[in-house]
PDB file of C-alpha atoms in Angstrom:
ATOM      1  CA  MET A   1     -15.995 -17.424 142.104  1.00  0.00           C
ATOM      2  CA  ARG A   2     -13.184 -18.750 139.942  1.00  0.00           C
ATOM      3  CA  ALA A   3     -13.555 -19.548 136.263  1.00  0.00           C
ATOM      4  CA  TYR A   4     -11.518 -22.268 134.575  1.00  0.00           C
ATOM      5  CA  ILE A   5     -11.159 -23.227 130.934  1.00  0.00           C
ATOM      6  CA  GLY A   6      -9.734 -26.722 131.030  1.00  0.00           C
ATOM      7  CA  CYS A   7      -7.140 -26.538 133.781  1.00  0.00           C
ATOM      8  CA  GLN A   8      -6.353 -22.832 133.158  1.00  0.00           C
ATOM      9  CA  GLN A   9      -7.851 -20.154 135.380  1.00  0.00           C
ATOM     10  CA  ALA A  10      -9.299 -17.176 133.533  1.00  0.00           C
ATOM     11  CA  VAL A  11      -9.309 -14.008 135.633  1.00  0.00           C
ATOM     12  CA  SER A  12      -9.936 -11.400 132.933  1.00  0.00           C
ATOM     13  CA  ALA A  13     -11.646 -10.961 129.591  1.00  0.00           C
ATOM     14  CA  ASP A  14      -8.230 -11.165 127.917  1.00  0.00           C
ATOM     15  CA  ASP A  15      -7.622 -14.515 129.640  1.00  0.00           C
ATOM     16  CA  PHE A  16     -10.902 -15.880 128.250  1.00  0.00           C
ATOM     17  CA  LEU A  17     -10.025 -14.622 124.771  1.00  0.00           C
ATOM     18  CA  GLU A  18      -6.519 -16.060 124.900  1.00  0.00           C
ATOM     19  CA  LEU A  19      -7.812 -19.437 126.041  1.00  0.00           C
ATOM     20  CA  ALA A  20     -10.567 -19.417 123.393  1.00  0.00           C
ATOM     21  CA  LEU A  21      -8.199 -18.420 120.594  1.00  0.00           C
ATOM     22  CA  GLY A  22      -5.230 -20.444 121.779  1.00  0.00           C
ATOM     23  CA  THR A  23      -3.030 -17.395 121.194  1.00  0.00           C
ATOM     24  CA  PRO A  24      -2.352 -14.152 123.038  1.00  0.00           C
ATOM     25  CA  VAL A  25      -4.750 -11.339 122.115  1.00  0.00           C
ATOM     26  CA  GLU A  26      -1.743  -9.099 121.439  1.00  0.00           C
ATOM     27  CA  LEU A  27      -0.800 -11.308 118.493  1.00  0.00           C
ATOM     28  CA  TRP A  28      -3.937 -10.143 116.670  1.00  0.00           C
ATOM     29  CA  LEU A  29      -4.262  -6.609 118.022  1.00  0.00           C
ATOM     30  CA  GLY A  30      -0.644  -5.603 118.498  1.00  0.00           C
ATOM     31  CA  VAL A  31       0.694  -3.508 121.319  1.00  0.00           C
ATOM     32  CA  GLU A  32       1.137   0.213 121.651  1.00  0.00           C
ATOM     33  CA  GLY A  33       4.562   1.369 120.552  1.00  0.00           C
ATOM     34  CA  GLU A  34       5.582  -1.788 118.687  1.00  0.00           C
ATOM     35  CA  SER A  35       8.299  -1.260 116.108  1.00  0.00           C
ATOM     36  CA  ASP A  36       7.889  -1.967 112.398  1.00  0.00           C
ATOM     37  CA  GLU A  37      10.008  -5.099 112.844  1.00  0.00           C
ATOM     38  CA  GLU A  38       7.886  -6.304 115.773  1.00  0.00           C
ATOM     39  CA  ARG A  39       4.711  -5.667 113.786  1.00  0.00           C
ATOM     40  CA  ALA A  40       6.094  -7.560 110.778  1.00  0.00           C
ATOM     41  CA  ALA A  41       7.048 -10.529 112.983  1.00  0.00           C
ATOM     42  CA  ARG A  42       3.620 -10.497 114.656  1.00  0.00           C
ATOM     43  CA  MET A  43       1.848 -10.400 111.299  1.00  0.00           C
ATOM     44  CA  ASP A  44       4.014 -13.266 109.980  1.00  0.00           C
ATOM     45  CA  ALA A  45       3.118 -15.367 113.019  1.00  0.00           C
ATOM     46  CA  ALA A  46      -0.583 -14.558 112.575  1.00  0.00           C
ATOM     47  CA  ARG A  47      -0.437 -15.545 108.890  1.00  0.00           C
ATOM     48  CA  ASP A  48       1.214 -18.856 109.821  1.00  0.00           C
ATOM     49  CA  ILE A  49      -1.478 -19.577 112.411  1.00  0.00           C
ATOM     50  CA  LEU A  50      -4.267 -18.781 109.943  1.00  0.00           C
ATOM     51  CA  ALA A  51      -2.623 -20.949 107.292  1.00  0.00           C
ATOM     52  CA  ASP A  52      -2.521 -23.853 109.775  1.00  0.00           C
ATOM     53  CA  SER A  53      -6.060 -23.188 111.079  1.00  0.00           C
ATOM     54  CA  PRO A  54      -8.182 -21.737 108.266  1.00  0.00           C
ATOM     55  CA  HIS A  55     -11.362 -22.309 110.322  1.00  0.00           C
ATOM     56  CA  LEU A  56     -10.151 -19.927 113.056  1.00  0.00           C
ATOM     57  CA  VAL A  57     -11.564 -16.774 111.436  1.00  0.00           C
ATOM     58  CA  ASP A  58     -15.057 -18.288 111.158  1.00  0.00           C
ATOM     59  CA  GLU A  59     -14.920 -19.633 114.715  1.00  0.00           C
ATOM     60  CA  VAL A  60     -13.850 -16.272 116.151  1.00  0.00           C
ATOM     61  CA  ALA A  61     -16.579 -14.465 114.196  1.00  0.00           C
ATOM     62  CA  ARG A  62     -19.177 -16.970 115.440  1.00  0.00           C
ATOM     63  CA  ILE A  63     -18.029 -16.643 119.055  1.00  0.00           C
ATOM     64  CA  ALA A  64     -17.966 -12.840 118.844  1.00  0.00           C
ATOM     65  CA  ALA A  65     -21.484 -12.764 117.370  1.00  0.00           C
ATOM     66  CA  GLU A  66     -22.773 -15.086 120.106  1.00  0.00           C
ATOM     67  CA  VAL A  67     -21.235 -12.956 122.854  1.00  0.00           C
ATOM     68  CA  ILE A  68     -22.655  -9.748 121.381  1.00  0.00           C
ATOM     69  CA  GLU A  69     -26.087 -11.319 120.976  1.00  0.00           C
ATOM     70  CA  THR A  70     -26.080 -12.876 124.441  1.00  0.00           C
ATOM     71  CA  HIS A  71     -24.596  -9.874 126.280  1.00  0.00           C
ATOM     72  CA  PRO A  72     -25.435  -6.677 124.370  1.00  0.00           C
ATOM     73  CA  GLU A  73     -25.016  -4.744 127.615  1.00  0.00           C
ATOM     74  CA  LEU A  74     -21.263  -5.224 127.271  1.00  0.00           C
ATOM     75  CA  PHE A  75     -21.233  -3.329 123.988  1.00  0.00           C
ATOM     76  CA  HIS A  76     -22.695  -0.142 122.616  1.00  0.00           C
ATOM     77  CA  VAL A  77     -25.002  -1.923 120.185  1.00  0.00           C
ATOM     78  CA  ALA A  78     -28.751  -2.094 119.766  1.00  0.00           C
ATOM     79  CA  PRO A  79     -30.253  -5.530 119.163  1.00  0.00           C
ATOM     80  CA  MET A  80     -31.656  -5.974 115.669  1.00  0.00           C
ATOM     81  CA  SER A  81     -35.077  -7.486 115.211  1.00  0.00           C
ATOM     82  CA  ARG A  82     -35.392 -10.496 112.961  1.00  0.00           C
ATOM     83  CA  PRO A  83     -38.153 -10.765 110.360  1.00  0.00           C
ATOM     84  CA  ALA A  84     -41.045 -12.939 111.564  1.00  0.00           C
ATOM     85  CA  GLY A  85     -40.913 -16.555 110.484  1.00  0.00           C
ATOM     86  CA  ARG A  86     -37.177 -16.648 109.897  1.00  0.00           C
ATOM     87  CA  GLY A  87     -35.151 -18.791 112.235  1.00  0.00           C
ATOM     88  CA  ARG A  88     -31.465 -18.719 112.848  1.00  0.00           C
ATOM     89  CA  ALA A  89     -29.480 -20.287 109.992  1.00  0.00           C
ATOM     90  CA  ASP A  90     -27.133 -23.131 110.763  1.00  0.00           C
ATOM     91  CA  ARG A  91     -23.586 -23.395 109.357  1.00  0.00           C
ATOM     92  CA  SER A  92     -24.923 -24.657 106.016  1.00  0.00           C
ATOM     93  CA  GLY A  93     -27.085 -21.566 105.657  1.00  0.00           C
ATOM     94  CA  VAL A  94     -30.314 -23.519 106.136  1.00  0.00           C
ATOM     95  CA  ALA A  95     -32.721 -21.863 108.574  1.00  0.00           C
ATOM     96  CA  ALA A  96     -33.332 -23.836 111.748  1.00  0.00           C
TER      97      ALA A  96
END
């Protein structure tokens, strides 16, 4: 089965992340053996992207939390129980 995001085929987890973020994963995580100059350039580019898209950090955190909650088997985490009577809060912080 093939998976597409828009007209782009995603064949790996990194492909899904890159398509979701709109940037290569390496921009945020770096690459092994990068020089100080390469790291500085990468960090400058990341700062520019965040300045242009201040909502990106919140979106990535939301997506990551959803993936972890939906697929805990992919991670070494134990699901946390929620107190009874408390629903999930929406973006405004009001419980649903």
